[in-house]
Amino acid sequence: MTEIPRDHPRYESLITREKIVEGVRMGFTSQHGLVAQGRGEAFDYLIGEKTIESAAVAERAAVAHILLAERPVISVNGNTAALVPESLVALADFTGAALEVNLFHRSDARVHKIIELLKSHGAVKVLGGKGDKRLDLSHDRAIVDGEGIFSADVVLVPLEDGDRCQKLAEMGKTVIAIDLNPLSRTSLSATVTIVDNVTRALQNMIHFAKEMKLDSRQSLEEVIKAYDNSEVIADALYAIQERLKQQSEERGVRWIW
Ligand code: PTJ
């Protein structure tokens, strides 16, 4: 990896890029993952490269859903494997969720590399290698494990494709999406939409999971009851508008709205 000096003003962003490039080099991230990361970075700039308040609310609600679930599953693709392998394993540990590798650009080699990567970060069991069930979709994200995503009641899908998110929701599952684009099909069809970078979102969710793990069923249900996903999406759009306004003011650029 290229050495990035700590005092570089874009240190976090450059390290993230390095991780994705390294993932491609190691063969667990697809080349398309580089493009997806670029798209994510653009949206991250628009929300100010920080967890906005409504995203933290969504992260808490997501953790409440996972803690209350009977069969929660965290779906892992090539980008999340490259960016946050430790956090995926830690969140699974703290919440009792299963980890399942599920890829759009699927190959057995990539699936097994990601399974091994997660195990090297402490995961005991990682699903996704069997692929013994299919969702009703025409691409390879349809291939899932019968004991994992197929029978899950709650699925966490970071950086997901819109049609699979819709399909999982149609199957009656609670779908938690992490997607920096608040207007993507994924964001609009999820039960809980976390508009945050996956690198921050998982850290925050681990923090909430530690905090909420011993909460009563009733108090977790109250968190879910008080949650309004359309308000969270509206707030993300408002945050983008305000950020653009503030940036144009700071830079002396005319703002028309
Ligand atoms: O590993 P595979 O084969 O399963 O492929 C994974 C990718 C990510 C390549 C595939 O799912 C894909 O093409 O994704 P998209 O549709 O390009 O990206 C999905 C969404 O994730 C987009 O709305 C991006 O803005 C968003 N996104 C990208 N990077 C991040 C992100 N959201 C949160 N955190 C990020 N770091």
CSV table of C-alpha atoms and ligand atoms in Angstrom, one decimal:
chain,number,residue,atom,x,y,z
A,1,MET,CA,0.0,0.0,0.0
A,2,THR,CA,1.1,3.6,-0.7
A,3,GLU,CA,2.3,5.3,2.5
A,4,ILE,CA,-0.2,8.1,3.3
A,5,PRO,CA,1.1,10.8,5.7
A,6,ARG,CA,-1.1,11.2,8.8
A,7,ASP,CA,-1.3,14.9,8.4
A,8,HIS,CA,-2.7,14.8,4.9
A,9,PRO,CA,-5.9,16.8,4.8
A,10,ARG,CA,-7.7,13.9,3.0
A,11,TYR,CA,-6.1,11.1,5.1
A,12,GLU,CA,-9.2,9.1,5.8
A,13,SER,CA,-10.4,9.2,2.2
A,14,LEU,CA,-7.0,8.2,0.8
A,15,ILE,CA,-6.7,5.3,3.3
A,16,THR,CA,-10.2,4.1,2.2
A,17,ARG,CA,-9.1,4.2,-1.4
A,18,GLU,CA,-5.9,2.3,-0.6
A,19,LYS,CA,-8.0,-0.4,1.1
A,20,ILE,CA,-10.3,-0.8,-2.0
A,21,VAL,CA,-7.3,-0.9,-4.3
A,22,GLU,CA,-5.6,-3.5,-2.1
A,23,GLY,CA,-8.9,-5.5,-2.1
A,24,VAL,CA,-8.8,-5.6,-5.9
A,25,ARG,CA,-5.1,-6.6,-5.9
A,26,MET,CA,-5.8,-9.4,-3.4
A,27,GLY,CA,-8.8,-10.6,-5.5
A,28,PHE,CA,-11.7,-10.2,-3.1
A,29,THR,CA,-13.0,-6.8,-4.4
A,30,SER,CA,-14.2,-6.5,-8.0
A,31,GLN,CA,-12.8,-3.8,-10.3
A,32,HIS,CA,-16.4,-2.5,-10.3
A,33,GLY,CA,-15.9,-1.9,-6.6
A,34,LEU,CA,-13.5,0.9,-7.4
A,35,VAL,CA,-16.2,2.7,-9.4
A,36,ALA,CA,-18.8,2.1,-6.6
A,37,GLN,CA,-16.4,3.6,-4.1
A,38,GLY,CA,-15.9,6.7,-6.2
A,39,ARG,CA,-19.7,7.2,-6.4
A,40,GLY,CA,-19.9,6.7,-2.6
A,41,GLU,CA,-17.1,9.3,-2.1
A,42,ALA,CA,-19.1,11.9,-4.1
A,43,PHE,CA,-22.2,11.4,-1.9
A,44,ASP,CA,-20.0,11.4,1.3
A,45,TYR,CA,-18.7,14.8,0.3
A,46,LEU,CA,-22.3,16.0,-0.1
A,47,ILE,CA,-23.2,14.9,3.5
A,48,GLY,CA,-20.0,16.5,4.9
A,49,GLU,CA,-18.0,13.2,5.4
A,50,LYS,CA,-19.5,12.8,8.9
A,51,THR,CA,-22.4,10.8,10.5
A,52,ILE,CA,-25.4,13.1,10.2
A,53,GLU,CA,-27.8,13.0,13.2
A,54,SER,CA,-30.6,11.2,11.3
A,55,ALA,CA,-28.1,8.5,10.2
A,56,ALA,CA,-27.2,7.9,13.9
A,57,VAL,CA,-31.0,7.5,14.6
A,58,ALA,CA,-31.2,4.9,11.7
A,59,GLU,CA,-28.1,3.1,13.1
A,60,ARG,CA,-29.7,2.8,16.5
A,61,ALA,CA,-33.0,1.5,15.0
A,62,ALA,CA,-31.0,-0.9,12.8
A,63,VAL,CA,-29.3,-2.4,15.9
A,64,ALA,CA,-32.6,-2.7,17.7
A,65,HIS,CA,-34.0,-4.7,14.7
A,66,ILE,CA,-30.9,-6.9,14.7
A,67,LEU,CA,-31.0,-7.5,18.5
A,68,LEU,CA,-34.7,-8.4,18.3
A,69,ALA,CA,-34.3,-10.7,15.2
A,70,GLU,CA,-34.5,-14.4,15.3
A,71,ARG,CA,-32.3,-15.0,12.3
A,72,PRO,CA,-30.3,-11.8,11.5
A,73,VAL,CA,-27.8,-11.9,8.7
A,74,ILE,CA,-25.1,-9.4,7.6
A,75,SER,CA,-24.5,-9.6,3.9
A,76,VAL,CA,-20.9,-9.1,2.9
A,77,ASN,CA,-19.6,-8.0,-0.6
A,78,GLY,CA,-16.2,-7.3,-2.0
A,79,ASN,CA,-16.2,-3.6,-1.0
A,80,THR,CA,-17.2,-4.1,2.6
A,81,ALA,CA,-14.7,-7.0,2.9
A,82,ALA,CA,-11.9,-4.7,1.8
A,83,LEU,CA,-13.0,-1.7,3.9
A,84,VAL,CA,-14.4,-3.1,7.2
A,85,PRO,CA,-13.6,-6.8,7.8
A,86,GLU,CA,-12.9,-6.3,11.5
A,87,SER,CA,-16.1,-4.3,12.0
A,88,LEU,CA,-18.2,-6.9,10.2
A,89,VAL,CA,-16.9,-9.6,12.5
A,90,ALA,CA,-17.3,-7.5,15.6
A,91,LEU,CA,-20.9,-6.5,14.8
A,92,ALA,CA,-21.8,-10.1,14.1
A,93,ASP,CA,-20.2,-11.1,17.5
A,94,PHE,CA,-22.0,-8.4,19.5
A,95,THR,CA,-25.4,-9.0,18.0
A,96,GLY,CA,-25.4,-12.7,17.3
A,97,ALA,CA,-25.9,-12.1,13.5
A,98,ALA,CA,-24.6,-14.5,10.9
A,99,LEU,CA,-22.2,-13.3,8.2
A,100,GLU,CA,-22.9,-14.3,4.6
A,101,VAL,CA,-20.8,-13.5,1.6
A,102,ASN,CA,-23.1,-12.5,-1.3
A,103,LEU,CA,-21.7,-11.1,-4.5
A,104,PHE,CA,-23.0,-9.3,-7.6
A,105,HIS,CA,-19.9,-10.2,-9.7
A,106,ARG,CA,-19.8,-13.7,-8.2
A,107,SER,CA,-17.1,-16.3,-8.6
A,108,ASP,CA,-16.4,-19.2,-6.3
A,109,ALA,CA,-12.8,-17.9,-5.9
A,110,ARG,CA,-13.9,-14.5,-4.6
A,111,VAL,CA,-16.5,-16.0,-2.3
A,112,HIS,CA,-13.9,-18.3,-0.7
A,113,LYS,CA,-11.3,-15.5,-0.5
A,114,ILE,CA,-13.7,-13.3,1.4
A,115,ILE,CA,-14.8,-16.2,3.7
A,116,GLU,CA,-11.1,-16.8,4.5
A,117,LEU,CA,-10.5,-13.1,5.1
A,118,LEU,CA,-13.4,-12.8,7.6
A,119,LYS,CA,-12.1,-16.0,9.4
A,120,SER,CA,-8.6,-14.4,9.6
A,121,HIS,CA,-10.3,-11.5,11.4
A,122,GLY,CA,-11.9,-13.9,13.9
A,123,ALA,CA,-15.1,-15.1,12.3
A,124,VAL,CA,-15.9,-18.7,13.3
A,125,LYS,CA,-18.5,-19.4,10.7
A,126,VAL,CA,-19.1,-17.5,7.4
A,127,LEU,CA,-22.0,-18.5,5.2
A,128,GLY,CA,-22.2,-18.0,1.4
A,129,GLY,CA,-20.2,-20.9,0.2
A,130,LYS,CA,-23.1,-23.2,-0.3
A,131,GLY,CA,-25.4,-21.1,-2.5
A,132,ASP,CA,-28.1,-23.8,-2.2
A,133,LYS,CA,-31.1,-21.4,-2.7
A,134,ARG,CA,-32.0,-18.7,-5.2
A,135,LEU,CA,-34.0,-15.5,-4.9
A,136,ASP,CA,-36.2,-14.7,-7.8
A,137,LEU,CA,-33.7,-12.4,-9.6
A,138,SER,CA,-31.8,-12.8,-12.9
A,139,HIS,CA,-28.3,-12.1,-11.6
A,140,ASP,CA,-25.9,-13.8,-9.3
A,141,ARG,CA,-26.8,-11.8,-6.2
A,142,ALA,CA,-29.8,-14.2,-6.3
A,143,ILE,CA,-27.6,-17.1,-5.0
A,144,VAL,CA,-27.9,-17.4,-1.3
A,145,ASP,CA,-27.6,-19.9,1.5
A,146,GLY,CA,-30.7,-21.7,2.7
A,147,GLU,CA,-29.7,-21.3,6.4
A,148,GLY,CA,-28.6,-17.7,5.8
A,149,ILE,CA,-30.2,-14.8,3.8
A,150,PHE,CA,-32.9,-17.1,2.4
A,151,SER,CA,-34.4,-17.8,5.8
A,152,ALA,CA,-33.3,-14.6,7.6
A,153,ASP,CA,-35.9,-12.3,9.2
A,154,VAL,CA,-33.5,-9.3,9.3
A,155,VAL,CA,-30.8,-8.6,6.6
A,156,LEU,CA,-28.2,-5.9,6.8
A,157,VAL,CA,-27.2,-5.0,3.2
A,158,PRO,CA,-24.3,-2.5,2.9
A,159,LEU,CA,-23.8,-1.2,-0.7
A,160,GLU,CA,-26.7,-3.2,-2.2
A,161,ASP,CA,-28.4,-3.5,-5.6
A,162,GLY,CA,-31.8,-2.0,-5.7
A,163,ASP,CA,-33.6,-5.0,-7.1
A,164,ARG,CA,-32.3,-7.4,-4.5
A,165,CYS,CA,-33.2,-5.0,-1.7
A,166,GLN,CA,-36.7,-4.8,-3.2
A,167,LYS,CA,-36.9,-8.6,-3.5
A,168,LEU,CA,-35.8,-9.1,0.1
A,169,ALA,CA,-38.4,-6.6,1.3
A,170,GLU,CA,-41.1,-8.3,-0.8
A,171,MET,CA,-40.2,-11.6,0.9
A,172,GLY,CA,-41.3,-10.0,4.1
A,173,LYS,CA,-37.8,-9.4,5.5
A,174,THR,CA,-36.7,-6.4,7.4
A,175,VAL,CA,-34.0,-4.9,5.3
A,176,ILE,CA,-31.4,-2.5,6.7
A,177,ALA,CA,-29.4,-0.7,3.9
A,178,ILE,CA,-26.2,1.3,4.3
A,179,ASP,CA,-26.0,3.5,1.2
A,180,LEU,CA,-24.6,7.0,0.8
A,181,ASN,CA,-27.1,7.8,-1.9
A,182,PRO,CA,-30.4,8.7,-0.1
A,183,LEU,CA,-32.3,8.4,-3.4
A,184,SER,CA,-31.0,5.1,-4.6
A,185,ARG,CA,-33.6,2.3,-5.2
A,186,THR,CA,-32.0,0.5,-2.3
A,187,SER,CA,-32.4,3.5,0.1
A,188,LEU,CA,-36.0,3.9,-1.0
A,189,SER,CA,-37.0,0.3,-0.6
A,190,ALA,CA,-35.2,-0.6,2.7
A,191,THR,CA,-37.0,-0.7,6.1
A,192,VAL,CA,-34.1,1.2,7.7
A,193,THR,CA,-31.9,3.4,5.4
A,194,ILE,CA,-28.6,4.4,6.8
A,195,VAL,CA,-27.2,7.2,4.8
A,196,ASP,CA,-23.6,7.1,6.0
A,197,ASN,CA,-20.2,5.7,4.9
A,198,VAL,CA,-20.0,2.0,5.7
A,199,THR,CA,-16.7,2.7,7.5
A,200,ARG,CA,-18.5,5.0,10.0
A,201,ALA,CA,-21.8,3.3,10.1
A,202,LEU,CA,-20.4,-0.1,11.3
A,203,GLN,CA,-18.3,1.6,14.0
A,204,ASN,CA,-21.4,3.4,15.3
A,205,MET,CA,-23.5,0.3,15.1
A,206,ILE,CA,-20.9,-1.6,17.2
A,207,HIS,CA,-21.0,1.2,19.7
A,208,PHE,CA,-24.8,1.0,19.9
A,209,ALA,CA,-24.8,-2.8,20.0
A,210,LYS,CA,-22.6,-2.7,23.1
A,211,GLU,CA,-24.9,0.0,24.7
A,212,MET,CA,-28.2,-1.7,23.8
A,213,LYS,CA,-27.3,-5.4,24.2
A,214,LEU,CA,-28.8,-5.7,27.6
A,215,ASP,CA,-31.8,-3.5,27.0
A,216,SER,CA,-35.2,-5.1,27.5
A,217,ARG,CA,-37.3,-6.3,24.5
A,218,GLN,CA,-39.8,-3.6,25.3
A,219,SER,CA,-37.2,-0.8,25.1
A,220,LEU,CA,-35.8,-2.1,21.8
A,221,GLU,CA,-39.4,-2.3,20.4
A,222,GLU,CA,-39.9,1.3,21.5
A,223,VAL,CA,-36.8,2.4,19.5
A,224,ILE,CA,-38.3,0.7,16.4
A,225,LYS,CA,-41.8,2.1,17.0
A,226,ALA,CA,-40.4,5.7,17.2
A,227,TYR,CA,-38.5,5.3,14.0
A,228,ASP,CA,-39.6,6.9,10.7
A,229,ASN,CA,-37.6,6.0,7.7
A,230,SER,CA,-39.1,8.6,5.4
A,231,GLU,CA,-38.1,11.3,7.9
A,232,VAL,CA,-34.5,9.9,7.9
A,233,ILE,CA,-34.3,10.1,4.1
A,234,ALA,CA,-35.8,13.6,4.0
A,235,ASP,CA,-33.3,14.7,6.6
A,236,ALA,CA,-30.4,13.3,4.5
A,237,LEU,CA,-31.6,15.3,1.5
A,238,TYR,CA,-31.9,18.4,3.7
A,239,ALA,CA,-28.3,17.9,5.0
A,240,ILE,CA,-27.1,17.7,1.4
A,241,GLN,CA,-28.9,20.9,0.5
A,242,GLU,CA,-27.5,22.7,3.6
A,243,ARG,CA,-24.0,21.4,3.0
A,244,LEU,CA,-24.0,22.7,-0.6
A,245,LYS,CA,-25.4,26.1,0.6
A,246,GLN,CA,-22.7,26.3,3.3
A,247,GLN,CA,-19.9,25.3,0.9
A,248,SER,CA,-20.9,27.8,-1.8
A,249,GLU,CA,-21.1,30.6,0.8
A,250,GLU,CA,-17.7,29.7,2.1
A,251,ARG,CA,-16.3,29.7,-1.4
A,252,GLY,CA,-18.1,32.8,-2.5
A,253,VAL,CA,-20.1,31.0,-5.1
A,254,ARG,CA,-23.6,32.2,-5.9
A,255,TRP,CA,-26.3,29.9,-4.5
A,256,ILE,CA,-29.8,29.8,-6.1
A,257,TRP,CA,-32.5,27.6,-4.6
B,1,PTJ,O1,-18.5,-7.3,-4.5
B,1,PTJ,P1,-19.6,-7.4,-5.5
B,1,PTJ,O2,-19.4,-8.2,-6.7
B,1,PTJ,O3,-20.9,-7.8,-4.8
B,1,PTJ,O4,-19.9,-5.9,-6.0
B,1,PTJ,C1,-20.1,-4.9,-5.1
B,1,PTJ,C2,-20.4,-3.5,-5.8
B,1,PTJ,C3,-20.3,-2.5,-4.7
B,1,PTJ,C4,-19.4,-3.3,-6.9
B,1,PTJ,C5,-21.8,-3.6,-6.4
B,1,PTJ,O5,-22.8,-3.9,-5.4
B,1,PTJ,C6,-22.2,-2.3,-7.1
B,1,PTJ,O6,-22.1,-2.1,-8.3
B,1,PTJ,O7,-22.7,-1.3,-6.2
B,1,PTJ,P2,-23.2,0.1,-6.7
B,1,PTJ,O8,-24.6,0.0,-7.3
B,1,PTJ,O9,-22.2,0.8,-7.6
B,1,PTJ,O10,-23.2,0.9,-5.3
B,1,PTJ,C7,-24.2,0.8,-4.4
B,1,PTJ,C8,-24.3,2.0,-3.6
B,1,PTJ,O11,-23.4,2.1,-2.6
B,1,PTJ,C9,-24.2,3.4,-4.3
B,1,PTJ,O12,-25.4,4.1,-4.1
B,1,PTJ,C10,-23.0,4.1,-3.7
B,1,PTJ,O13,-23.2,5.5,-3.6
B,1,PTJ,C11,-23.0,3.4,-2.3
B,1,PTJ,N1,-21.6,3.4,-1.7
B,1,PTJ,C12,-20.4,3.3,-2.3
B,1,PTJ,N2,-19.4,3.3,-1.4
B,1,PTJ,C13,-20.0,3.4,-0.2
B,1,PTJ,C14,-21.4,3.5,-0.4
B,1,PTJ,N3,-22.3,3.6,0.6
B,1,PTJ,C15,-21.7,3.6,1.9
B,1,PTJ,N4,-20.4,3.5,2.1
B,1,PTJ,C16,-19.5,3.4,1.1
B,1,PTJ,N5,-18.2,3.4,1.4
